[in-house]
DNA sequence: CGGAAATTTGAGACGAATCAATAGCTGTGG
DNA sequence: CCACAGCTATTGATTCGTCTCAAATTTCCG
């Protein structure tokens, strides 16, 4: 199926950071220069390994990645997904270690983040991004701790939708998703069989469609209301754009 | 039962931060001054509410607190526990909002953290502390996503033991715990009934004792090995003390 | 077209939830 | 010093959500 191209071709990573904080021309230029220096990691490859040294803060330019923990007996937990515009390894530590593996779910291109010294407004965008990452970790904990399969799936898809809206990769009704049902299962503490059955039930009750790598939410607002879910808010000052 | 007093009476909060990074005399003095300005919150009271503005970074001086999320229908999830020496609201944002409620599990005393401007070595301790907090959130996610009841309980108790060792509130074999089985259930995504039955099984297999508000781990190292659990490591440079 | 990956279906088992009741503990006041 | 209230812990019986295992079937992609 052919879909209309996005209105303009601002790279998603740039679009997200610009939405998190007002950026001046120097900041945008620094980001665009950094994007040009991105390297590509093939799907299924590990970008960082758990316990390894972090090279320094980086930015997802394109593709989807996931933070992954593997238990000794092979059980796999996807901690969180990283989308274009998300930061990796942004922390105040001198010699940080990676707290989890980072795996490319699709081909991923990634670059070092421009220094805030070159463009001070970036500091604010980075701080906002780190806070959002925290917020999504807390969401993930409540999903896993207190929600059933249907709620977990709805909550995760709403979160992905919200985040992809921010970087321009989703429209009002849905988004392209490069994940398998097994990935969803590994993120939500379920089995792929149960994810499959739960998705079927949600399709039957017309909550969503998922075909050909695209998720369509019939009524995102209604779904969010049913869950009692609200968009992540991490700062007193209003967030621009979306 | 009477237990011998700790070797010296360094406050746990100070002990933890000193273990996270080398502190000079000025830093210690600044911390001690701050501890003196602590205020007390009664057990069961909310310290911060979800979505409320954060006053600025704070430090738990004594008592246990927990970050809490409540779903619209009343389901409760304890995101994490905060122990003496833990930081709250340490983030780079200008007008941060609280991402979860913070509730006092016991009487809690809490103070503002000294500025790093007054004592630069504190910045390193704070950064280290923030990184550890992240590490424990990831642990919590894998617990909830991929572990069964017995593993969740063992993992949480080992984490608490590790953290209480760092601030001097635990000895090699166990620690005082001011939590009920229902608190454990709310943290681990279980019911208190099931926590009770699981604890009984663990007592029967001589993994632990839990009586009179004190947890004794029969063999912490063996339990950790069984889980494949390793102490949190967040920095390339070695951590002092413990 | 062929082979691997992903999705779908079915039957049965199991871990944890639920509901309901009892027993133990702690502090409080008469 | 005992009686009582209100938590907390414990026990039992049953139900339910999700897992497990195994086998199609469909989709994707070279």
XYZ file of C-alpha atoms (C1' of nucleotides) in Angstrom:
544
model
C 0.000 0.000 0.000
C 1.275 3.442 -0.870
C 0.948 6.162 1.682
C 1.478 9.883 1.173
C 4.909 11.137 2.161
C 5.243 13.194 5.339
C 4.617 16.866 4.798
C 8.267 17.792 5.038
C 11.464 15.821 5.373
C 12.902 17.054 8.642
C 14.741 14.031 10.002
C 12.776 12.442 12.864
C 15.695 12.716 15.280
C 15.965 16.440 14.694
C 12.231 16.869 14.853
C 12.038 15.206 18.243
C 14.795 17.223 19.867
C 13.373 20.440 18.451
C 10.037 19.521 19.990
C 11.609 18.956 23.414
C 13.202 22.389 23.670
C 13.519 25.488 21.529
C 16.679 25.137 19.455
C 18.551 27.969 17.837
C 20.173 27.830 14.418
C 23.530 26.796 15.866
C 21.955 23.856 17.703
C 20.134 22.692 14.594
C 23.297 23.002 12.555
C 25.287 21.037 15.130
C 22.649 18.310 15.117
C 22.521 18.103 11.359
C 26.277 17.835 11.217
C 26.153 15.038 13.789
C 23.438 13.178 11.869
C 25.722 13.218 8.862
C 28.352 11.374 10.859
C 26.044 8.523 11.804
C 27.113 4.935 11.465
C 24.825 2.021 10.653
C 24.287 -1.144 12.655
C 22.561 -4.088 11.005
C 19.362 -5.529 12.389
C 19.798 -8.081 15.199
C 23.321 -6.880 15.986
C 24.282 -5.706 19.455
C 25.089 -1.995 19.635
C 26.311 -2.076 23.235
C 26.743 -5.088 25.462
C 25.579 -5.242 29.068
C 28.288 -4.203 31.482
C 30.456 -2.795 28.718
C 31.893 0.724 28.785
C 29.739 3.409 27.193
C 31.528 5.408 24.520
C 29.622 8.605 25.322
C 26.127 9.895 24.710
C 24.629 8.931 21.366
C 21.521 9.666 19.356
C 19.350 7.245 17.402
C 19.124 8.677 13.887
C 16.934 6.048 12.271
C 15.657 2.555 12.990
C 14.430 0.926 16.179
C 16.631 -0.431 18.963
C 15.843 -2.017 22.307
C 17.520 -2.294 25.667
C 17.684 -5.976 26.512
C 18.376 -8.066 29.579
C 18.948 -11.787 29.229
C 18.691 -14.084 32.256
C 21.200 -16.905 32.661
C 18.663 -19.489 31.502
C 17.818 -17.575 28.346
C 14.703 -15.704 29.381
C 14.725 -12.367 27.586
C 13.346 -9.039 28.761
C 13.141 -6.018 26.504
C 13.475 -3.121 28.913
C 12.517 -0.347 26.529
C 12.489 0.597 22.875
C 14.641 3.361 21.428
C 13.247 5.311 18.500
C 14.764 7.956 16.223
C 15.531 11.032 18.289
C 16.062 9.064 21.495
C 19.305 9.434 23.410
C 21.505 6.623 24.679
C 23.960 6.869 27.538
C 23.194 10.435 28.515
C 24.352 10.440 32.137
C 26.592 12.521 34.327
C 29.105 9.794 35.020
C 32.782 9.855 34.108
C 33.203 6.183 33.098
C 29.696 4.841 32.738
C 28.957 1.185 32.141
C 26.029 0.051 30.091
C 23.278 -1.215 32.379
C 21.796 -3.380 29.656
C 22.601 -4.575 26.190
C 21.361 -2.414 23.350
C 20.229 -4.376 20.326
C 19.224 -3.157 16.879
C 15.709 -4.365 16.056
C 16.008 -3.008 12.523
C 18.989 -1.532 10.764
C 19.854 1.383 13.034
C 21.897 4.430 12.363
C 23.336 6.203 15.343
C 25.674 9.118 15.959
C 27.430 10.872 18.802
C 25.468 13.772 20.218
C 26.781 17.279 19.684
C 28.310 18.803 22.785
C 26.147 21.250 24.689
C 29.201 23.495 24.715
C 28.703 24.072 20.976
C 25.003 24.824 21.372
C 23.711 25.477 24.882
C 20.007 25.035 24.015
C 20.757 21.357 23.454
C 21.293 20.870 27.179
C 17.658 21.533 27.807
C 16.539 19.128 25.099
C 18.851 16.431 26.466
C 17.577 16.916 30.016
C 14.004 16.723 28.813
C 14.785 13.563 26.893
C 16.371 11.909 29.907
C 13.342 12.746 32.017
C 11.009 11.249 29.428
C 13.084 8.091 29.374
C 12.584 7.840 33.145
C 8.868 8.366 32.734
C 8.648 5.545 30.219
C 10.582 3.224 32.508
C 8.048 3.873 35.269
C 5.223 3.186 32.824
C 6.866 -0.073 31.916
C 7.091 -1.063 35.566
C 3.411 -0.441 36.203
C 2.528 -2.279 32.997
C 4.469 -5.347 34.034
C 3.465 -5.210 37.662
C -0.209 -4.468 37.575
C -1.736 -4.796 34.115
C -3.161 -7.796 32.280
C -2.134 -8.782 28.779
C -4.664 -6.606 26.984
C -3.849 -3.557 29.064
C -0.123 -4.064 28.633
C -0.410 -4.205 24.864
C -2.718 -1.204 24.653
C -0.475 0.786 26.962
C 2.675 -0.037 25.018
C 1.133 0.753 21.639
C -0.175 4.055 22.954
C 3.259 4.908 24.265
C 4.894 4.084 20.942
C 2.255 6.103 19.149
C 2.848 9.097 21.393
C 6.595 8.901 20.914
C 6.406 8.440 17.153
C 4.051 11.390 16.917
C 6.707 13.504 18.556
C 9.314 12.698 15.953
C 6.912 12.755 13.036
C 6.919 9.024 12.329
C 3.242 8.456 13.133
C 0.045 10.056 11.994
C -3.046 10.540 14.118
C -4.292 6.998 13.616
C -1.282 4.718 13.573
C 2.319 3.996 12.698
C 4.633 1.507 11.014
C 5.947 -1.021 13.473
C 8.993 -3.165 12.689
C 8.417 -5.531 15.614
C 7.200 -9.104 15.702
C 4.659 -10.372 18.187
C 7.535 -12.108 19.900
C 9.268 -8.768 20.471
C 6.095 -7.443 22.050
C 5.934 -10.538 24.207
C 9.531 -10.098 25.353
C 8.860 -6.476 26.227
C 5.632 -7.172 28.095
C 6.565 -10.293 30.033
C 4.235 -12.508 28.004
C 4.606 -15.327 25.486
C 4.179 -14.698 21.797
C 1.285 -17.164 21.739
C -0.605 -15.153 24.295
C 0.211 -11.871 22.579
C -1.214 -13.337 19.412
C -4.460 -14.396 21.039
C -4.807 -11.089 22.857
C -4.238 -9.106 19.659
C -6.938 -11.161 17.974
C -9.355 -10.295 20.745
C -8.497 -6.627 20.412
C -9.006 -6.779 16.665
C -12.352 -8.464 17.185
C -13.471 -5.738 19.558
C -12.225 -3.243 16.985
C -9.636 -1.605 19.207
C -6.899 -1.820 16.597
C -5.637 -3.295 13.386
C -2.143 -4.673 12.842
C -1.330 -5.799 9.352
C 1.601 -5.527 7.041
C 3.858 -4.003 9.670
C 1.462 -1.187 10.425
C -0.556 -0.596 13.585
C -3.780 1.362 13.307
C -5.452 2.456 16.506
C -9.170 2.750 15.937
C -9.562 5.386 18.606
C -6.383 6.248 20.482
C -8.109 8.698 22.811
C -10.779 6.184 23.793
C -8.165 3.502 24.363
C -6.111 5.855 26.515
C -9.179 6.813 28.486
C -10.092 3.173 29.037
C -6.598 2.612 30.449
C -6.602 5.819 32.427
C -3.452 6.663 30.551
C -2.225 10.204 30.158
C 0.569 11.489 27.919
C 3.918 11.651 29.663
C 4.515 15.035 31.272
C 7.882 15.646 32.818
C 8.229 19.395 32.907
C 6.249 22.328 34.166
C 6.898 24.279 31.007
C 4.718 23.265 28.080
C 6.226 21.041 25.421
C 6.195 22.467 21.940
C 4.875 20.846 18.843
C 3.849 17.224 18.416
C 16.494 -9.502 70.796
C 19.433 -7.183 71.426
C 21.968 -6.724 68.702
C 25.367 -5.056 69.006
C 25.452 -1.431 67.875
C 27.155 -0.583 64.610
C 30.842 0.046 64.958
C 30.519 3.779 64.570
C 27.639 6.182 64.269
C 28.223 7.792 60.904
C 24.726 8.586 59.632
C 23.670 6.101 56.940
C 22.980 8.852 54.400
C 26.476 10.231 54.772
C 27.985 6.782 54.731
C 26.320 5.954 51.431
C 27.380 9.093 49.618
C 30.914 8.767 50.918
C 30.981 5.228 49.550
C 29.854 6.393 46.113
C 32.636 8.904 45.611
C 35.593 10.231 47.588
C 34.390 13.254 49.544
C 36.595 15.963 50.952
C 36.100 17.638 54.305
C 34.062 20.448 52.774
C 31.666 17.991 51.161
C 31.204 16.071 54.389
C 30.639 19.287 56.286
C 28.080 20.468 53.745
C 26.263 17.153 53.991
C 26.238 17.160 57.770
C 24.861 20.670 57.773
C 22.131 19.590 55.369
C 21.248 16.540 57.479
C 20.721 18.898 60.389
C 18.093 20.758 58.385
C 16.025 17.650 57.683
C 12.295 17.651 58.178
C 10.228 14.649 59.209
C 7.279 13.098 57.403
C 5.031 10.672 59.248
C 4.565 7.114 58.070
C 1.884 6.632 55.383
C 1.970 10.311 54.383
C 2.696 11.381 50.836
C 5.988 13.254 50.435
C 5.412 14.218 46.798
C 2.327 13.629 44.712
C 2.392 12.294 41.169
C 2.503 15.061 38.605
C 3.298 17.692 41.205
C 6.208 20.098 40.923
C 9.479 18.914 42.450
C 10.964 21.336 44.947
C 14.553 20.425 44.067
C 16.834 17.494 44.735
C 16.483 15.950 48.171
C 18.183 13.296 50.260
C 16.593 10.628 52.416
C 18.141 11.003 55.861
C 16.347 8.231 57.677
C 13.383 5.936 57.195
C 12.046 4.131 54.134
C 10.012 5.690 51.360
C 8.608 4.302 48.113
C 7.730 5.651 44.714
C 4.125 4.689 44.055
C 1.828 4.568 41.062
C -1.901 4.039 41.569
C -4.103 2.955 38.666
C -7.559 4.498 38.317
C -9.222 1.369 39.692
C -7.028 1.276 42.776
C -4.371 -1.192 41.765
C -1.130 -0.103 43.387
C 2.415 -0.480 42.119
C 5.445 0.324 44.234
C 8.018 1.388 41.665
C 11.028 1.412 43.945
C 12.077 1.842 47.544
C 14.126 4.778 48.760
C 16.518 4.174 51.647
C 18.668 6.518 53.726
C 21.294 8.063 51.490
C 19.157 7.815 48.363
C 18.473 10.925 46.306
C 15.083 12.106 45.093
C 14.494 14.385 42.139
C 18.077 14.675 41.012
C 17.598 15.602 37.358
C 18.859 18.249 34.991
C 15.476 19.812 34.328
C 14.478 23.383 35.124
C 10.891 22.738 36.282
C 10.670 19.018 36.842
C 7.417 17.251 37.649
C 7.272 14.233 39.878
C 6.806 11.112 37.751
C 5.281 9.201 40.631
C 4.028 9.799 44.110
C 6.562 9.388 46.895
C 5.131 7.872 50.053
C 6.708 7.451 53.472
C 6.635 3.786 54.479
C 7.968 4.646 57.931
C 8.558 8.023 59.508
C 10.999 9.584 57.051
C 13.337 12.470 57.496
C 14.492 14.214 54.370
C 16.561 17.275 53.521
C 17.604 19.324 50.535
C 20.901 18.239 49.043
C 23.871 20.543 49.337
C 24.748 22.302 46.118
C 27.657 20.879 44.167
C 28.889 24.443 43.919
C 29.735 24.327 47.630
C 31.515 21.012 47.333
C 32.411 19.773 43.848
C 33.116 16.159 44.883
C 29.415 15.806 45.604
C 28.645 15.990 41.890
C 30.357 12.684 41.365
C 28.475 11.056 44.232
C 25.176 12.392 42.919
C 25.866 11.151 39.406
C 26.803 7.759 40.751
C 23.633 7.666 42.786
C 21.457 8.532 39.799
C 23.093 5.788 37.763
C 22.444 3.251 40.526
C 18.820 4.304 40.647
C 18.575 3.562 36.923
C 20.209 0.192 37.438
C 17.673 -0.730 40.105
C 14.791 0.308 37.864
C 16.069 -2.042 35.165
C 16.336 -4.816 37.748
C 12.771 -4.167 38.753
C 11.642 -4.438 35.149
C 13.305 -7.791 34.618
C 11.924 -9.024 37.946
C 8.378 -8.134 36.987
C 8.681 -9.225 33.392
C 10.492 -12.514 33.578
C 10.736 -13.894 37.115
C 8.368 -16.040 39.135
C 7.272 -15.186 42.648
C 10.165 -16.852 44.428
C 12.752 -15.280 42.161
C 11.161 -11.854 42.498
C 11.255 -11.998 46.273
C 14.809 -13.290 46.409
C 15.952 -10.671 43.925
C 14.313 -7.815 45.801
C 15.638 -8.888 49.182
C 19.142 -9.227 47.755
C 18.885 -5.754 46.269
C 17.725 -4.280 49.569
C 20.516 -6.102 51.358
C 23.107 -4.766 48.938
C 21.828 -1.221 49.294
C 21.566 -1.363 53.084
C 25.103 -2.720 53.261
C 26.278 0.352 51.412
C 24.820 2.738 53.960
C 25.700 0.604 56.961
C 22.171 -0.448 57.866
C 22.673 -4.156 57.211
C 25.201 -6.685 58.394
C 26.507 -9.598 56.349
C 23.524 -11.807 57.085
C 20.443 -9.611 57.133
C 18.705 -6.363 57.909
C 15.722 -4.799 59.621
C 12.803 -4.407 57.260
C 9.884 -2.107 58.041
C 7.693 -3.514 55.262
C 4.643 -5.735 55.404
C 4.089 -8.657 53.068
C 1.523 -6.509 51.323
C 4.187 -3.895 50.545
C 6.333 -6.609 49.017
C 3.348 -7.781 46.999
C 2.658 -4.272 45.723
C 6.281 -3.887 44.687
C 6.516 -7.266 42.980
C 3.195 -7.388 41.165
C 1.840 -10.164 43.385
C -0.864 -10.534 46.016
C -0.023 -10.569 49.699
C -1.507 -14.058 49.963
C 0.886 -15.372 47.372
C 3.841 -13.544 48.905
C 2.969 -15.194 52.186
C 2.883 -18.688 50.711
C 6.083 -18.111 48.767
C 7.907 -16.835 51.843
C 6.815 -19.941 53.713
C 8.263 -22.118 50.985
C 11.526 -20.185 51.121
C 11.650 -20.551 54.892
C 11.022 -24.273 54.564
C 13.877 -24.627 52.095
C 15.983 -22.584 54.511
C 16.708 -19.735 52.119
C 15.773 -17.067 54.637
C 14.116 -16.133 57.870
C 11.767 -13.182 58.349
C 10.587 -12.569 61.872
C 10.018 -9.578 64.041
C 10.731 -7.105 61.274
C 14.107 -8.595 60.464
C 15.167 -10.507 57.364
C 18.000 -12.980 57.652
C 19.428 -14.400 54.454
C 20.842 -17.839 55.155
C 23.375 -17.567 52.375
C 23.182 -14.377 50.335
C 25.935 -15.408 47.947
C 24.310 -18.741 47.175
C 20.951 -17.085 46.653
C 22.499 -14.534 44.299
C 24.252 -17.267 42.395
C 21.038 -19.235 42.063
C 19.401 -16.141 40.561
C 22.396 -15.286 38.425
C 22.323 -11.956 40.162
C 25.360 -9.704 40.330
C 25.839 -6.564 42.407
C 24.923 -3.393 40.523
C 27.928 -1.928 38.721
C 27.450 1.389 37.026
C 30.910 2.835 36.740
C 34.264 1.743 35.416
C 36.025 3.141 38.450
C 35.822 0.919 41.506
C 33.359 1.830 44.238
C 34.848 2.376 47.660
C 33.749 0.834 50.901
C 30.875 -1.524 51.632
C 9.629 -21.297 -6.232
C 11.454 -22.707 -1.881
C 12.781 -22.174 2.753
C 12.809 -19.625 6.922
C 10.416 -16.686 9.851
C 6.113 -15.220 11.729
C 1.464 -16.030 12.793
C -2.266 -18.857 14.091
C -4.734 -22.785 16.282
C -5.641 -26.431 19.864
C -5.378 -29.020 24.240
C -3.836 -29.306 28.650
C -1.124 -27.834 32.832
C 0.272 -24.622 36.240
C 1.181 -20.402 38.804
C -0.985 -16.903 40.877
C -5.431 -14.527 41.922
C -9.615 -14.484 44.409
C -12.697 -15.011 48.108
C -13.414 -16.080 52.687
C -12.286 -17.190 57.125
C -9.146 -17.734 61.178
C -5.302 -16.740 64.111
C -1.689 -13.733 65.896
C 0.147 -9.333 67.248
C 0.261 -4.418 68.975
C -1.155 -0.802 71.083
C -4.892 1.540 73.749
C -7.892 2.542 77.290
C -10.751 1.103 81.053
C -3.855 -6.303 83.691
C -7.268 -7.560 80.729
C -10.532 -6.578 76.743
C -10.873 -4.814 72.554
C -9.870 -2.802 67.821
C -7.239 -2.981 63.892
C -3.716 -4.440 61.441
C -0.845 -8.406 59.747
C -0.089 -13.077 58.861
C -1.854 -17.532 57.768
C -4.807 -21.201 55.812
C -8.155 -23.424 52.549
C -10.883 -23.985 48.348
C -11.653 -22.607 43.922
C -11.136 -19.895 39.647
C -8.710 -17.669 36.050
C -5.062 -15.899 33.183
C -1.265 -17.209 31.090
C 2.181 -20.761 29.866
C 3.637 -24.899 27.531
C 4.023 -27.928 23.888
C 2.962 -29.169 19.373
C 1.281 -28.628 14.986
C -0.519 -26.209 11.105
C -0.702 -22.191 8.142
C 0.553 -17.900 6.255
C 3.845 -14.383 5.048
C 8.119 -12.765 3.745
C 12.115 -12.704 0.944
C 15.957 -14.275 -1.811
